[in-house]
CSV table of C-alpha atoms in Angstrom, one decimal:
chain,number,residue,atom,x,y,z
P,22,MET,CA,-34.4,-41.6,-41.7
P,23,ARG,CA,-32.7,-42.1,-45.1
P,24,ARG,CA,-29.5,-44.3,-44.9
P,25,SER,CA,-26.6,-42.8,-46.8
P,26,ALA,CA,-24.9,-44.7,-49.6
P,27,PRO,CA,-21.5,-46.3,-49.0
P,28,THR,CA,-18.5,-44.1,-49.7
P,29,LEU,CA,-16.3,-44.7,-52.7
P,30,ALA,CA,-13.5,-45.9,-50.4
P,31,LEU,CA,-15.8,-48.5,-48.7
P,32,ARG,CA,-17.0,-49.7,-52.1
P,33,LEU,CA,-13.4,-50.3,-53.2
P,34,ALA,CA,-12.5,-52.1,-50.0
P,35,VAL,CA,-15.5,-54.4,-50.2
P,36,ALA,CA,-14.8,-55.0,-53.9
P,37,GLY,CA,-11.2,-55.8,-53.2
P,38,LEU,CA,-12.0,-58.1,-50.3
P,39,THR,CA,-14.5,-60.0,-52.4
P,40,GLY,CA,-12.0,-60.3,-55.2
P,41,PHE,CA,-9.3,-61.7,-52.9
P,42,ALA,CA,-11.7,-64.2,-51.4
P,43,GLY,CA,-12.4,-65.6,-54.8
P,44,LEU,CA,-8.7,-66.3,-55.6
P,45,THR,CA,-7.2,-69.8,-55.3
P,46,ALA,CA,-3.5,-70.8,-55.3
P,47,CYS,CA,-2.3,-72.2,-58.6
P,48,THR,CA,0.9,-74.2,-58.8
P,49,ALA,CA,2.1,-75.9,-61.9
P,50,PRO,CA,2.2,-79.6,-61.6
P,51,ASP,CA,5.7,-81.3,-61.4
P,52,THR,CA,6.2,-83.1,-64.7
P,53,GLU,CA,10.0,-83.0,-64.8
P,54,ALA,CA,11.5,-86.5,-64.5
P,55,PRO,CA,14.7,-87.1,-62.5
P,56,ALA,CA,17.9,-88.2,-64.2
P,57,ALA,CA,18.5,-91.9,-64.9
P,58,PRO,CA,20.6,-93.6,-62.1
P,59,ALA,CA,24.3,-93.6,-63.0
P,60,GLY,CA,26.9,-96.2,-62.3
P,61,LEU,CA,24.6,-99.2,-62.8
P,62,THR,CA,26.4,-102.6,-62.5
P,63,ALA,CA,25.2,-106.2,-62.2
P,64,GLN,CA,27.2,-109.1,-60.9
P,65,ALA,CA,26.2,-112.8,-60.7
P,66,GLY,CA,26.1,-113.8,-57.0
P,67,SER,CA,25.3,-117.4,-57.7
P,68,ALA,CA,23.8,-119.6,-60.4
P,69,THR,CA,20.3,-118.3,-59.5
P,70,SER,CA,20.9,-114.7,-58.3
P,71,ALA,CA,22.4,-111.4,-59.4
P,72,HIS,CA,23.5,-108.4,-57.4
P,73,VAL,CA,22.5,-105.1,-59.0
P,74,MET,CA,24.0,-101.8,-57.8
P,75,TRP,CA,23.8,-98.1,-58.8
P,76,ASP,CA,24.9,-94.6,-57.6
P,77,ALA,CA,22.5,-92.7,-55.3
P,78,ALA,CA,20.7,-89.8,-56.8
P,79,ALA,CA,21.7,-86.3,-55.7
P,80,ASP,CA,19.5,-84.7,-53.0
P,81,ARG,CA,18.4,-82.0,-55.4
P,82,ASP,CA,16.7,-84.5,-57.7
P,83,GLY,CA,14.1,-85.3,-55.1
P,84,VAL,CA,14.1,-89.1,-55.7
P,85,THR,CA,11.8,-91.1,-53.5
P,86,GLY,CA,12.4,-94.6,-54.9
P,87,TYR,CA,13.9,-96.8,-57.6
P,88,GLN,CA,12.4,-99.4,-59.9
P,89,VAL,CA,14.5,-102.3,-61.1
P,90,PHE,CA,13.6,-103.9,-64.4
P,91,GLU,CA,14.9,-107.1,-66.1
P,92,ALA,CA,14.4,-107.0,-69.9
P,93,GLY,CA,11.7,-104.3,-69.4
P,94,ARG,CA,9.8,-106.3,-66.7
P,95,LEU,CA,9.6,-104.7,-63.3
P,96,VAL,CA,11.2,-107.0,-60.7
P,97,ARG,CA,11.8,-104.9,-57.6
P,98,GLU,CA,10.7,-101.5,-56.1
P,99,LEU,CA,13.0,-99.9,-53.5
P,100,PRO,CA,13.0,-96.8,-51.3
P,101,ALA,CA,15.4,-94.0,-52.1
P,102,GLU,CA,18.0,-95.0,-49.4
P,103,LYS,CA,18.5,-98.4,-51.1
P,104,THR,CA,21.0,-98.5,-54.0
P,105,MET,CA,21.6,-102.2,-54.3
P,106,VAL,CA,19.5,-105.3,-54.5
P,107,ASP,CA,19.8,-109.1,-55.0
P,108,ILE,CA,17.6,-110.5,-57.7
P,109,THR,CA,16.9,-114.2,-57.0
P,110,GLY,CA,15.1,-117.0,-58.7
P,111,LEU,CA,17.1,-116.7,-61.9
P,112,THR,CA,18.0,-119.5,-64.3
P,113,PRO,CA,21.6,-120.9,-64.4
P,114,GLN,CA,23.7,-120.2,-67.5
P,115,THR,CA,21.3,-117.5,-68.6
P,116,ALA,CA,22.0,-113.9,-69.8
P,117,TYR,CA,20.1,-111.0,-68.1
P,118,ALA,CA,19.9,-107.3,-68.7
P,119,PHE,CA,18.9,-105.0,-65.8
P,120,THR,CA,17.9,-101.4,-65.9
P,121,VAL,CA,17.0,-99.0,-63.0
P,122,ARG,CA,14.6,-96.0,-63.1
P,123,ALA,CA,14.3,-93.3,-60.5
P,124,GLU,CA,11.0,-92.0,-59.3
P,125,ASP,CA,10.2,-88.7,-57.6
P,126,ALA,CA,7.4,-87.6,-55.2
P,127,ALA,CA,5.2,-86.6,-58.1
P,128,GLY,CA,5.4,-90.1,-59.7
P,129,ASN,CA,7.7,-89.0,-62.5
P,130,LEU,CA,10.0,-91.8,-63.7
P,131,SER,CA,13.4,-91.3,-65.2
P,132,GLY,CA,14.6,-93.0,-68.3
P,133,PRO,CA,16.2,-96.5,-67.8
P,134,GLY,CA,19.7,-95.5,-68.8
P,135,PRO,CA,22.2,-98.1,-70.2
P,136,ALA,CA,21.5,-101.7,-69.2
P,137,ALA,CA,23.8,-103.8,-67.0
P,138,ARG,CA,24.3,-107.3,-68.4
P,139,VAL,CA,25.2,-110.4,-66.6
P,140,THR,CA,25.2,-114.2,-67.2
P,141,THR,CA,24.6,-116.6,-64.4
P,142,PRO,CA,27.1,-119.4,-64.0
P,143,ALA,CA,26.2,-123.1,-64.1
P,144,ALA,CA,24.6,-124.7,-61.0
P,145,LYS,CA,26.6,-126.9,-58.8
P,146,ALA,CA,24.6,-129.8,-57.4
P,147,GLU,CA,24.7,-130.4,-53.7
P,148,ASP,CA,27.5,-127.9,-53.1
P,149,ARG,CA,27.5,-127.2,-49.3
P,150,THR,CA,31.1,-126.4,-48.9
P,151,PRO,CA,31.8,-122.6,-48.5
P,152,PRO,CA,35.0,-121.0,-50.0
P,153,THR,CA,37.9,-120.2,-47.8
P,154,PRO,CA,38.0,-116.6,-46.6
P,155,PRO,CA,40.4,-114.2,-48.2
P,156,ALA,CA,43.6,-114.5,-46.3
P,157,ALA,CA,44.5,-110.8,-46.3
P,158,THR,CA,42.6,-107.5,-46.6
P,159,THR,CA,44.0,-104.0,-47.0
P,160,ALA,CA,42.4,-100.6,-47.5
P,161,ARG,CA,43.1,-97.0,-47.9
P,162,ALA,CA,41.1,-93.8,-48.1
P,163,THR,CA,41.1,-92.2,-51.6
P,164,GLY,CA,39.3,-89.1,-50.5
P,165,PRO,CA,36.9,-87.8,-47.9
P,166,ARG,CA,34.1,-89.9,-49.4
P,167,SER,CA,35.8,-92.9,-50.9
P,168,ALA,CA,38.1,-95.8,-50.1
P,169,GLN,CA,39.8,-98.7,-51.9
P,170,VAL,CA,39.6,-102.2,-50.4
P,171,SER,CA,41.8,-105.0,-51.6
P,172,TRP,CA,42.0,-108.7,-50.8
P,173,THR,CA,43.8,-111.9,-51.7
P,174,ALA,CA,42.0,-114.6,-53.7
P,175,ALA,CA,39.9,-117.3,-51.9
P,176,ALA,CA,39.7,-120.9,-52.8
P,177,ASP,CA,36.6,-123.1,-53.4
P,178,ASP,CA,36.1,-126.6,-54.7
P,179,THR,CA,33.7,-125.4,-57.4
P,180,GLY,CA,35.1,-121.9,-57.9
P,181,VAL,CA,34.5,-118.5,-56.4
P,182,THR,CA,31.7,-116.5,-58.2
P,183,ALA,CA,31.8,-113.3,-56.2
P,184,TYR,CA,33.4,-111.3,-53.4
P,185,ASP,CA,31.2,-109.4,-50.9
P,186,VAL,CA,32.4,-106.4,-49.0
P,187,TYR,CA,30.9,-105.9,-45.5
P,188,GLN,CA,30.9,-102.9,-43.2
P,189,GLY,CA,29.5,-103.1,-39.7
P,190,GLY,CA,28.1,-106.6,-40.6
P,191,VAL,CA,26.1,-105.2,-43.6
P,192,ARG,CA,27.0,-106.1,-47.2
P,193,ILE,CA,27.6,-102.9,-49.0
P,194,HIS,CA,29.3,-104.1,-52.3
P,195,THR,CA,29.8,-107.1,-54.5
P,196,ALA,CA,32.7,-107.6,-56.9
P,197,GLY,CA,33.3,-110.3,-59.5
P,198,PRO,CA,35.3,-113.5,-59.1
P,199,ASP,CA,38.4,-112.2,-60.8
P,200,ALA,CA,38.5,-108.9,-58.8
P,201,SER,CA,41.0,-108.3,-56.0
P,202,ALA,CA,40.1,-104.7,-55.2
P,203,THR,CA,37.2,-102.3,-55.4
P,204,THR,CA,36.5,-98.6,-54.8
P,205,LEU,CA,33.7,-97.7,-52.4
P,206,ASP,CA,32.0,-94.4,-52.9
P,207,ASN,CA,29.4,-92.4,-51.0
P,208,LEU,CA,31.3,-92.6,-47.7
P,209,ARG,CA,31.2,-89.9,-45.0
P,210,PRO,CA,34.2,-87.6,-44.3
P,211,ASP,CA,36.0,-87.9,-41.0
P,212,THR,CA,34.6,-91.4,-40.3
P,213,VAL,CA,36.2,-94.7,-39.4
P,214,TYR,CA,35.0,-97.7,-41.4
P,215,THR,CA,35.8,-101.3,-40.6
P,216,PHE,CA,35.6,-103.5,-43.8
P,217,THR,CA,35.7,-107.3,-44.2
P,218,VAL,CA,35.5,-109.4,-47.3
P,219,ARG,CA,33.7,-112.8,-47.9
P,220,ALA,CA,34.0,-115.1,-50.9
P,221,ARG,CA,30.9,-116.7,-52.4
P,222,ASP,CA,30.5,-119.7,-54.7
P,223,GLY,CA,27.8,-120.7,-57.3
P,224,ALA,CA,25.6,-122.3,-54.7
P,225,ASP,CA,25.5,-119.1,-52.6
P,226,ASN,CA,27.8,-120.5,-49.9
P,227,SER,CA,29.6,-117.7,-48.2
P,228,SER,CA,33.0,-117.9,-46.5
P,229,PRO,CA,33.7,-116.6,-43.1
P,230,ASP,CA,34.9,-113.0,-42.9
P,231,GLY,CA,38.5,-112.3,-44.0
P,232,PRO,CA,40.6,-110.1,-41.7
P,233,ALA,CA,39.0,-106.8,-40.7
P,234,VAL,CA,40.6,-103.6,-41.9
P,235,ASP,CA,40.0,-100.1,-40.7
P,236,VAL,CA,39.9,-97.0,-42.9
P,237,THR,CA,39.6,-93.4,-41.7
P,238,THR,CA,38.3,-91.0,-44.3
P,239,PRO,CA,39.9,-87.5,-44.0
P,240,PRO,CA,37.8,-84.5,-43.1
P,241,ALA,CA,36.3,-82.6,-46.1
P,242,SER,CA,37.7,-79.2,-46.8
P,243,GLY,CA,36.9,-76.9,-43.9
P,244,ASP,CA,35.8,-79.6,-41.6
P,245,GLY,CA,38.8,-79.2,-39.2
P,246,PRO,CA,40.7,-82.1,-37.5
P,247,GLY,CA,39.2,-85.6,-37.2
P,248,THR,CA,36.9,-86.2,-34.2
P,249,ALA,CA,36.8,-90.0,-34.1
P,250,PRO,CA,38.6,-91.9,-31.2
P,251,GLY,CA,41.6,-93.7,-32.7
P,252,ALA,CA,43.1,-97.2,-32.4
P,253,PHE,CA,40.0,-98.5,-30.6
P,254,THR,CA,40.3,-102.0,-29.0
P,255,ALA,CA,37.8,-104.2,-27.1
P,256,THR,CA,39.0,-107.2,-25.1
P,257,ALA,CA,36.8,-109.7,-23.3
P,258,SER,CA,37.8,-111.2,-20.0
P,259,PRO,CA,35.7,-113.2,-17.5
P,260,GLY,CA,32.8,-111.0,-16.5
P,261,ALA,CA,34.2,-107.9,-18.1
P,262,VAL,CA,35.2,-106.0,-21.3
P,263,THR,CA,38.1,-103.6,-21.4
P,264,LEU,CA,38.0,-100.8,-23.9
P,265,THR,CA,41.0,-98.7,-24.9
P,266,TRP,CA,41.4,-95.8,-27.4
P,267,THR,CA,43.3,-92.7,-28.3
P,268,ALA,CA,41.5,-89.5,-27.5
P,269,PRO,CA,40.7,-87.3,-30.5
P,270,ASP,CA,42.4,-83.9,-30.8
P,271,THR,CA,39.4,-81.6,-30.2
P,272,GLY,CA,41.3,-78.7,-28.7
P,273,ARG,CA,40.9,-79.8,-25.1
P,274,ALA,CA,40.8,-83.0,-23.1
P,275,THR,CA,37.7,-85.1,-23.7
P,276,ALA,CA,35.9,-86.2,-20.6
P,277,GLU,CA,32.8,-87.9,-22.1
P,278,TYR,CA,32.3,-90.7,-24.5
P,279,GLU,CA,29.1,-92.4,-25.7
P,280,LEU,CA,29.3,-96.2,-26.1
P,281,TYR,CA,27.2,-98.2,-28.6
P,282,VAL,CA,26.7,-101.9,-28.3
P,283,ASN,CA,25.1,-103.8,-31.3
P,284,GLY,CA,24.1,-100.5,-32.9
P,285,ARG,CA,22.4,-98.9,-29.9
P,286,PRO,CA,23.6,-96.3,-27.4
P,287,THR,CA,24.3,-98.2,-24.1
P,288,THR,CA,26.0,-95.9,-21.7
P,289,VAL,CA,28.0,-92.7,-21.4
P,290,ILE,CA,31.6,-93.0,-20.1
P,291,GLN,CA,32.6,-90.0,-18.0
P,292,PHE,CA,36.0,-89.3,-16.6
P,293,GLY,CA,36.1,-87.2,-13.5
P,294,ALA,CA,38.2,-84.1,-12.8
P,295,GLY,CA,41.9,-85.0,-12.7
P,296,ALA,CA,41.3,-88.3,-14.5
P,297,VAL,CA,40.5,-87.1,-18.0
P,298,PRO,CA,42.9,-88.8,-20.4
P,299,SER,CA,44.8,-86.7,-22.9
P,300,GLY,CA,46.3,-89.6,-24.9
P,301,ARG,CA,45.5,-93.2,-24.4
P,302,ALA,CA,42.3,-93.9,-22.5
P,303,GLU,CA,41.0,-97.1,-20.9
P,304,HIS,CA,37.6,-98.1,-19.5
P,305,ARG,CA,36.5,-101.5,-18.0
P,306,LEU,CA,32.9,-102.6,-18.2
P,307,THR,CA,31.3,-105.2,-15.9
P,308,VAL,CA,29.0,-107.5,-17.9
P,309,THR,CA,26.2,-109.8,-16.9
P,310,GLU,CA,25.2,-111.3,-20.2
P,311,PRO,CA,25.9,-115.0,-20.7
P,312,PRO,CA,29.2,-116.3,-22.2
P,313,GLY,CA,29.0,-116.6,-25.9
P,314,THR,CA,27.1,-113.4,-26.4
P,315,VAL,CA,28.5,-111.4,-29.3
P,316,TRP,CA,28.9,-107.6,-29.0
P,317,ALA,CA,29.7,-105.1,-31.7
P,318,VAL,CA,31.1,-102.0,-29.9
P,319,LYS,CA,32.1,-98.5,-30.9
P,320,LEU,CA,32.2,-95.1,-29.2
P,321,ARG,CA,32.3,-91.4,-30.0
P,322,ALA,CA,33.5,-88.4,-28.1
P,323,ARG,CA,31.6,-85.3,-26.8
P,324,LEU,CA,33.1,-82.3,-28.6
P,325,PRO,CA,33.7,-78.9,-27.0
P,326,ASP,CA,30.6,-77.5,-28.8
P,327,GLY,CA,28.4,-80.1,-27.0
P,328,ASN,CA,27.9,-82.3,-30.1
P,329,TRP,CA,29.0,-85.9,-30.5
P,330,GLY,CA,31.9,-86.5,-32.8
P,331,SER,CA,32.5,-89.3,-35.4
P,332,PHE,CA,32.5,-92.9,-34.3
P,333,SER,CA,35.5,-95.0,-33.7
P,334,ALA,CA,36.1,-98.2,-35.6
P,335,GLU,CA,33.6,-101.0,-34.6
P,336,ARG,CA,35.0,-104.1,-32.8
P,337,ARG,CA,33.2,-107.5,-32.5
P,338,ILE,CA,33.9,-109.5,-29.3
P,339,THR,CA,32.5,-112.7,-27.7
P,340,LEU,CA,31.9,-112.5,-24.0
P,341,ILE,CA,33.5,-115.2,-21.9
P,342,ALA,CA,32.8,-116.7,-18.5
């Protein structure tokens, strides 16, 4: 029996299917470089080191890392979340010029932008005496994402070369020896920050922390009222730690708080029916860690929508027997 030829419709379907099977996706390669990092500064930290800082790139730029150059020579590579670095092994009384380039996922490098110039001070032989800490520290929020921190001058037998600002035990900014204030950017709205300042000399000796100061950034437009517990305190007593705070205004009484110790969630504090604080709250913890153990504690409230709110200020305490 003679087999009939395929119909025109079948021929078209087969031809179309074959044509589609031969197609491959074609995407133009990414050749557009990100913008050069802005806000580049360099500050001598000691006779042999410099602290280089710059502004973080916008999320839309897709930056995956930064490259730090000194006089055109690559000296450090950093991931995108790092926007400051200490360059060590420098020569005393020497001028340096630093530039930073941003890199995206396709390997495109930005231009270097303007250089930040710094001259290291003279070395001080056998200087092992740290400066005195700044005697006073003040701070105020200057917007939802920025704050100004001020301090009094420290003293040192060979001279202060820098002031370092710390938050939560981490250095986040370095200012020059003549500075008495600085503005911190890239903060989060509706967040409590605890800042301290240390002085540093030419031999890299750091003072103890000056007095801690709390700053609460206001909510950004449309964020609603603040959610961080206020006026947080932590007091050590033999075998115990007592925490007190003011409950945030979330629209209803807050019965649940998450406690962090040394940066990790440790326990959830729950208040039973009839015992939920509407103003000042207090909770006592029994501790078994040895005396002398240092705790950094903070907490946050469970919001009516089930999410956790912003953290309180962080307090550092030493357990006692």
